[in-house]
Amino acid sequence: MGRASRQKQKHPPEPTPAERLRRRAGEIFPGEKTLVVSTPEGLPKMSDVLIEFAQPLLAEARTESEYRGAFALASVAWNLALMPFLKRLKRLGELVKRADRAAADIALDLIRRKHELFADDKRWVLDFEISSRRGGWGHINVLWTIDPEELDDELLERFLKSN
């Protein structure tokens, strides 16, 4: 066995961001069967949608921490926008208590943005993974789900065909 082979045995390759998200899907839904599938044909990739949605925050991000924070707040706001109005108000109140009023105001702006630009997209953001790359923040992978109530026959068929 050559030196390179011994090195690979000692240090297995790092899992890809997509593999880490698949693993976390199992952690988010412990004891449940989880199926991680690619985005069906005809549906935009959630990573592209989240980048476009978070653009007002990303434009201000200067550090990796700010970049990650922008995606985190955008993900929270995206999911809040999908909630019924009274539940959304309750969650915004919790956000004010945990973070601050400024974060809640930004979330409100993003919720309006979601309703204006992405009203028909009912996917829920569960998690995301950003891979760092030289010269930039890299690529984002998004773990998402859809409310079973929203899973119509057409969308189910597209999932089955693409995976």
PDB file of C-alpha atoms in Angstrom:
ATOM      1  CA  MET A   1       0.000   0.000   0.000  1.00  0.00           C
ATOM      2  CA  GLY A   2       1.403   3.344  -1.030  1.00  0.00           C
ATOM      3  CA  ARG A   3       1.798   6.386   1.161  1.00  0.00           C
ATOM      4  CA  ALA A   4      -1.188   8.175  -0.425  1.00  0.00           C
ATOM      5  CA  SER A   5      -3.459   5.185   0.277  1.00  0.00           C
ATOM      6  CA  ARG A   6      -2.356   5.079   3.919  1.00  0.00           C
ATOM      7  CA  GLN A   7      -3.044   8.817   4.229  1.00  0.00           C
ATOM      8  CA  LYS A   8      -6.582   8.345   2.847  1.00  0.00           C
ATOM      9  CA  GLN A   9      -7.235   5.598   5.397  1.00  0.00           C
ATOM     10  CA  LYS A  10      -6.011   7.810   8.253  1.00  0.00           C
ATOM     11  CA  HIS A  11      -7.888  10.886   7.032  1.00  0.00           C
ATOM     12  CA  PRO A  12     -11.088  10.038   5.191  1.00  0.00           C
ATOM     13  CA  PRO A  13     -12.248  12.734   2.789  1.00  0.00           C
ATOM     14  CA  GLU A  14     -14.302  15.587   4.217  1.00  0.00           C
ATOM     15  CA  PRO A  15     -18.012  15.165   3.539  1.00  0.00           C
ATOM     16  CA  THR A  16     -19.376  17.555   0.942  1.00  0.00           C
ATOM     17  CA  PRO A  17     -21.746  20.328   2.050  1.00  0.00           C
ATOM     18  CA  ALA A  18     -24.635  18.386   0.492  1.00  0.00           C
ATOM     19  CA  GLU A  19     -23.641  15.261   2.455  1.00  0.00           C
ATOM     20  CA  ARG A  20     -23.515  17.273   5.684  1.00  0.00           C
ATOM     21  CA  LEU A  21     -27.015  18.604   4.980  1.00  0.00           C
ATOM     22  CA  ARG A  22     -28.299  15.074   4.350  1.00  0.00           C
ATOM     23  CA  ARG A  23     -26.883  14.018   7.706  1.00  0.00           C
ATOM     24  CA  ARG A  24     -28.512  17.002   9.415  1.00  0.00           C
ATOM     25  CA  ALA A  25     -31.858  16.124   7.818  1.00  0.00           C
ATOM     26  CA  GLY A  26     -31.741  12.938   9.875  1.00  0.00           C
ATOM     27  CA  GLU A  27     -30.942  14.987  12.981  1.00  0.00           C
ATOM     28  CA  ILE A  28     -33.816  17.409  12.330  1.00  0.00           C
ATOM     29  CA  PHE A  29     -36.269  14.517  11.990  1.00  0.00           C
ATOM     30  CA  PRO A  30     -34.904  11.859  14.387  1.00  0.00           C
ATOM     31  CA  GLY A  31     -36.560   8.490  14.053  1.00  0.00           C
ATOM     32  CA  GLU A  32     -38.299   9.549  10.849  1.00  0.00           C
ATOM     33  CA  LYS A  33     -37.492   8.264   7.416  1.00  0.00           C
ATOM     34  CA  THR A  34     -36.032  11.167   5.506  1.00  0.00           C
ATOM     35  CA  LEU A  35     -35.517  11.396   1.801  1.00  0.00           C
ATOM     36  CA  VAL A  36     -33.229  14.076   0.469  1.00  0.00           C
ATOM     37  CA  VAL A  37     -33.898  14.684  -3.201  1.00  0.00           C
ATOM     38  CA  SER A  38     -32.720  17.116  -5.812  1.00  0.00           C
ATOM     39  CA  THR A  39     -34.891  20.006  -6.891  1.00  0.00           C
ATOM     40  CA  PRO A  40     -37.497  18.809  -9.388  1.00  0.00           C
ATOM     41  CA  GLU A  41     -37.235  19.982 -12.973  1.00  0.00           C
ATOM     42  CA  GLY A  42     -39.066  23.241 -13.528  1.00  0.00           C
ATOM     43  CA  LEU A  43     -38.725  24.370  -9.910  1.00  0.00           C
ATOM     44  CA  PRO A  44     -35.945  26.877  -9.168  1.00  0.00           C
ATOM     45  CA  LYS A  45     -33.186  25.703  -6.849  1.00  0.00           C
ATOM     46  CA  MET A  46     -33.910  26.879  -3.322  1.00  0.00           C
ATOM     47  CA  SER A  47     -30.322  28.089  -2.978  1.00  0.00           C
ATOM     48  CA  ASP A  48     -30.827  30.453  -5.939  1.00  0.00           C
ATOM     49  CA  VAL A  49     -34.153  31.632  -4.536  1.00  0.00           C
ATOM     50  CA  LEU A  50     -32.681  32.253  -1.073  1.00  0.00           C
ATOM     51  CA  ILE A  51     -29.754  34.206  -2.548  1.00  0.00           C
ATOM     52  CA  GLU A  52     -32.143  36.430  -4.482  1.00  0.00           C
ATOM     53  CA  PHE A  53     -34.435  36.808  -1.463  1.00  0.00           C
ATOM     54  CA  ALA A  54     -31.556  37.707   0.890  1.00  0.00           C
ATOM     55  CA  GLN A  55     -29.941  40.122  -1.585  1.00  0.00           C
ATOM     56  CA  PRO A  56     -30.708  43.293   0.436  1.00  0.00           C
ATOM     57  CA  LEU A  57     -28.856  41.782   3.408  1.00  0.00           C
ATOM     58  CA  LEU A  58     -26.085  40.177   1.367  1.00  0.00           C
ATOM     59  CA  ALA A  59     -25.294  43.527  -0.263  1.00  0.00           C
ATOM     60  CA  GLU A  60     -24.353  44.851   3.194  1.00  0.00           C
ATOM     61  CA  ALA A  61     -22.406  41.764   4.362  1.00  0.00           C
ATOM     62  CA  ARG A  62     -18.659  42.361   4.596  1.00  0.00           C
ATOM     63  CA  THR A  63     -17.460  39.382   6.632  1.00  0.00           C
ATOM     64  CA  GLU A  64     -18.159  35.667   6.576  1.00  0.00           C
ATOM     65  CA  SER A  65     -20.034  36.033   9.862  1.00  0.00           C
ATOM     66  CA  GLU A  66     -22.267  38.761   8.397  1.00  0.00           C
ATOM     67  CA  TYR A  67     -22.824  36.641   5.294  1.00  0.00           C
ATOM     68  CA  ARG A  68     -23.945  33.659   7.387  1.00  0.00           C
ATOM     69  CA  GLY A  69     -26.057  35.932   9.582  1.00  0.00           C
ATOM     70  CA  ALA A  70     -27.772  37.367   6.503  1.00  0.00           C
ATOM     71  CA  PHE A  71     -28.760  33.884   5.345  1.00  0.00           C
ATOM     72  CA  ALA A  72     -29.887  32.911   8.845  1.00  0.00           C
ATOM     73  CA  LEU A  73     -32.139  35.963   9.212  1.00  0.00           C
ATOM     74  CA  ALA A  74     -33.425  35.560   5.649  1.00  0.00           C
ATOM     75  CA  SER A  75     -34.277  31.908   6.371  1.00  0.00           C
ATOM     76  CA  VAL A  76     -36.182  32.856   9.526  1.00  0.00           C
ATOM     77  CA  ALA A  77     -38.080  35.621   7.711  1.00  0.00           C
ATOM     78  CA  TRP A  78     -38.875  33.296   4.787  1.00  0.00           C
ATOM     79  CA  ASN A  79     -40.412  30.742   7.152  1.00  0.00           C
ATOM     80  CA  LEU A  80     -42.265  33.421   9.133  1.00  0.00           C
ATOM     81  CA  ALA A  81     -43.857  34.597   5.887  1.00  0.00           C
ATOM     82  CA  LEU A  82     -45.310  31.111   5.393  1.00  0.00           C
ATOM     83  CA  MET A  83     -46.988  31.069   8.817  1.00  0.00           C
ATOM     84  CA  PRO A  84     -50.552  32.146   9.509  1.00  0.00           C
ATOM     85  CA  PHE A  85     -50.721  35.823  10.524  1.00  0.00           C
ATOM     86  CA  LEU A  86     -51.311  35.386  14.291  1.00  0.00           C
ATOM     87  CA  LYS A  87     -48.608  32.751  14.631  1.00  0.00           C
ATOM     88  CA  ARG A  88     -46.242  35.022  12.696  1.00  0.00           C
ATOM     89  CA  LEU A  89     -46.925  37.908  15.113  1.00  0.00           C
ATOM     90  CA  LYS A  90     -46.176  35.659  18.082  1.00  0.00           C
ATOM     91  CA  ARG A  91     -42.892  34.505  16.534  1.00  0.00           C
ATOM     92  CA  LEU A  92     -41.893  38.095  15.706  1.00  0.00           C
ATOM     93  CA  GLY A  93     -42.475  38.984  19.364  1.00  0.00           C
ATOM     94  CA  GLU A  94     -40.150  36.126  20.337  1.00  0.00           C
ATOM     95  CA  LEU A  95     -37.570  37.414  17.857  1.00  0.00           C
ATOM     96  CA  VAL A  96     -37.669  40.863  19.485  1.00  0.00           C
ATOM     97  CA  LYS A  97     -37.072  39.256  22.906  1.00  0.00           C
ATOM     98  CA  ARG A  98     -34.201  37.038  21.701  1.00  0.00           C
ATOM     99  CA  ALA A  99     -32.496  39.376  19.256  1.00  0.00           C
ATOM    100  CA  ASP A 100     -33.534  43.011  19.086  1.00  0.00           C
ATOM    101  CA  ARG A 101     -36.050  45.328  17.512  1.00  0.00           C
ATOM    102  CA  ALA A 102     -33.774  46.018  14.530  1.00  0.00           C
ATOM    103  CA  ALA A 103     -33.684  42.304  13.635  1.00  0.00           C
ATOM    104  CA  ALA A 104     -37.482  42.146  13.842  1.00  0.00           C
ATOM    105  CA  ASP A 105     -37.783  45.228  11.597  1.00  0.00           C
ATOM    106  CA  ILE A 106     -35.468  43.645   9.031  1.00  0.00           C
ATOM    107  CA  ALA A 107     -37.487  40.424   9.258  1.00  0.00           C
ATOM    108  CA  LEU A 108     -40.689  42.413   8.607  1.00  0.00           C
ATOM    109  CA  ASP A 109     -39.129  43.975   5.505  1.00  0.00           C
ATOM    110  CA  LEU A 110     -38.086  40.531   4.300  1.00  0.00           C
ATOM    111  CA  ILE A 111     -41.555  39.106   4.977  1.00  0.00           C
ATOM    112  CA  ARG A 112     -43.011  41.825   2.747  1.00  0.00           C
ATOM    113  CA  ARG A 113     -40.375  40.974   0.134  1.00  0.00           C
ATOM    114  CA  LYS A 114     -41.343  37.288   0.307  1.00  0.00           C
ATOM    115  CA  HIS A 115     -45.024  38.113  -0.253  1.00  0.00           C
ATOM    116  CA  GLU A 116     -44.233  40.497  -3.111  1.00  0.00           C
ATOM    117  CA  LEU A 117     -41.644  38.468  -5.020  1.00  0.00           C
ATOM    118  CA  PHE A 118     -42.002  34.837  -3.950  1.00  0.00           C
ATOM    119  CA  ALA A 119     -45.657  34.507  -2.927  1.00  0.00           C
ATOM    120  CA  ASP A 120     -46.164  31.189  -4.717  1.00  0.00           C
ATOM    121  CA  ASP A 121     -43.082  29.473  -3.276  1.00  0.00           C
ATOM    122  CA  LYS A 122     -44.298  27.440  -0.287  1.00  0.00           C
ATOM    123  CA  ARG A 123     -41.021  25.683   0.549  1.00  0.00           C
ATOM    124  CA  TRP A 124     -39.787  25.874   4.153  1.00  0.00           C
ATOM    125  CA  VAL A 125     -36.069  26.414   4.797  1.00  0.00           C
ATOM    126  CA  LEU A 126     -34.770  23.862   7.318  1.00  0.00           C
ATOM    127  CA  ASP A 127     -31.040  24.485   7.167  1.00  0.00           C
ATOM    128  CA  PHE A 128     -28.282  25.719   4.923  1.00  0.00           C
ATOM    129  CA  GLU A 129     -24.597  25.063   4.437  1.00  0.00           C
ATOM    130  CA  ILE A 130     -22.112  27.539   3.028  1.00  0.00           C
ATOM    131  CA  SER A 131     -18.854  26.234   1.640  1.00  0.00           C
ATOM    132  CA  SER A 132     -15.974  28.686   1.726  1.00  0.00           C
ATOM    133  CA  ARG A 133     -13.996  29.208  -1.433  1.00  0.00           C
ATOM    134  CA  ARG A 134     -10.897  31.193  -2.116  1.00  0.00           C
ATOM    135  CA  GLY A 135     -11.763  34.742  -3.068  1.00  0.00           C
ATOM    136  CA  GLY A 136     -15.366  34.595  -1.879  1.00  0.00           C
ATOM    137  CA  TRP A 137     -17.934  33.048   0.360  1.00  0.00           C
ATOM    138  CA  GLY A 138     -18.506  30.100  -1.910  1.00  0.00           C
ATOM    139  CA  HIS A 139     -21.609  28.104  -2.574  1.00  0.00           C
ATOM    140  CA  ILE A 140     -24.777  27.663  -0.526  1.00  0.00           C
ATOM    141  CA  ASN A 141     -26.757  24.434  -0.268  1.00  0.00           C
ATOM    142  CA  VAL A 142     -30.235  24.674   1.214  1.00  0.00           C
ATOM    143  CA  LEU A 143     -32.166  21.910   2.950  1.00  0.00           C
ATOM    144  CA  TRP A 144     -35.866  22.559   2.470  1.00  0.00           C
ATOM    145  CA  THR A 145     -39.188  20.820   2.784  1.00  0.00           C
ATOM    146  CA  ILE A 146     -42.723  21.397   1.699  1.00  0.00           C
ATOM    147  CA  ASP A 147     -45.835  21.200   3.832  1.00  0.00           C
ATOM    148  CA  PRO A 148     -47.559  17.922   2.915  1.00  0.00           C
ATOM    149  CA  GLU A 149     -50.776  19.935   2.535  1.00  0.00           C
ATOM    150  CA  GLU A 150     -49.065  21.847  -0.303  1.00  0.00           C
ATOM    151  CA  LEU A 151     -47.780  18.726  -2.075  1.00  0.00           C
ATOM    152  CA  ASP A 152     -50.190  18.400  -4.964  1.00  0.00           C
ATOM    153  CA  ASP A 153     -50.125  15.573  -7.505  1.00  0.00           C
ATOM    154  CA  GLU A 154     -48.249  17.629 -10.105  1.00  0.00           C
ATOM    155  CA  LEU A 155     -45.421  18.552  -7.721  1.00  0.00           C
ATOM    156  CA  LEU A 156     -45.216  14.989  -6.409  1.00  0.00           C
ATOM    157  CA  GLU A 157     -44.911  13.709  -9.981  1.00  0.00           C
ATOM    158  CA  ARG A 158     -42.083  16.172 -10.690  1.00  0.00           C
ATOM    159  CA  PHE A 159     -40.234  14.970  -7.567  1.00  0.00           C
ATOM    160  CA  LEU A 160     -40.557  11.361  -8.631  1.00  0.00           C
ATOM    161  CA  LYS A 161     -39.348  12.041 -12.178  1.00  0.00           C
ATOM    162  CA  SER A 162     -36.295  14.012 -11.106  1.00  0.00           C
ATOM    163  CA  ASN A 163     -35.025  11.584  -8.462  1.00  0.00           C
TER     164      ASN A 163
END
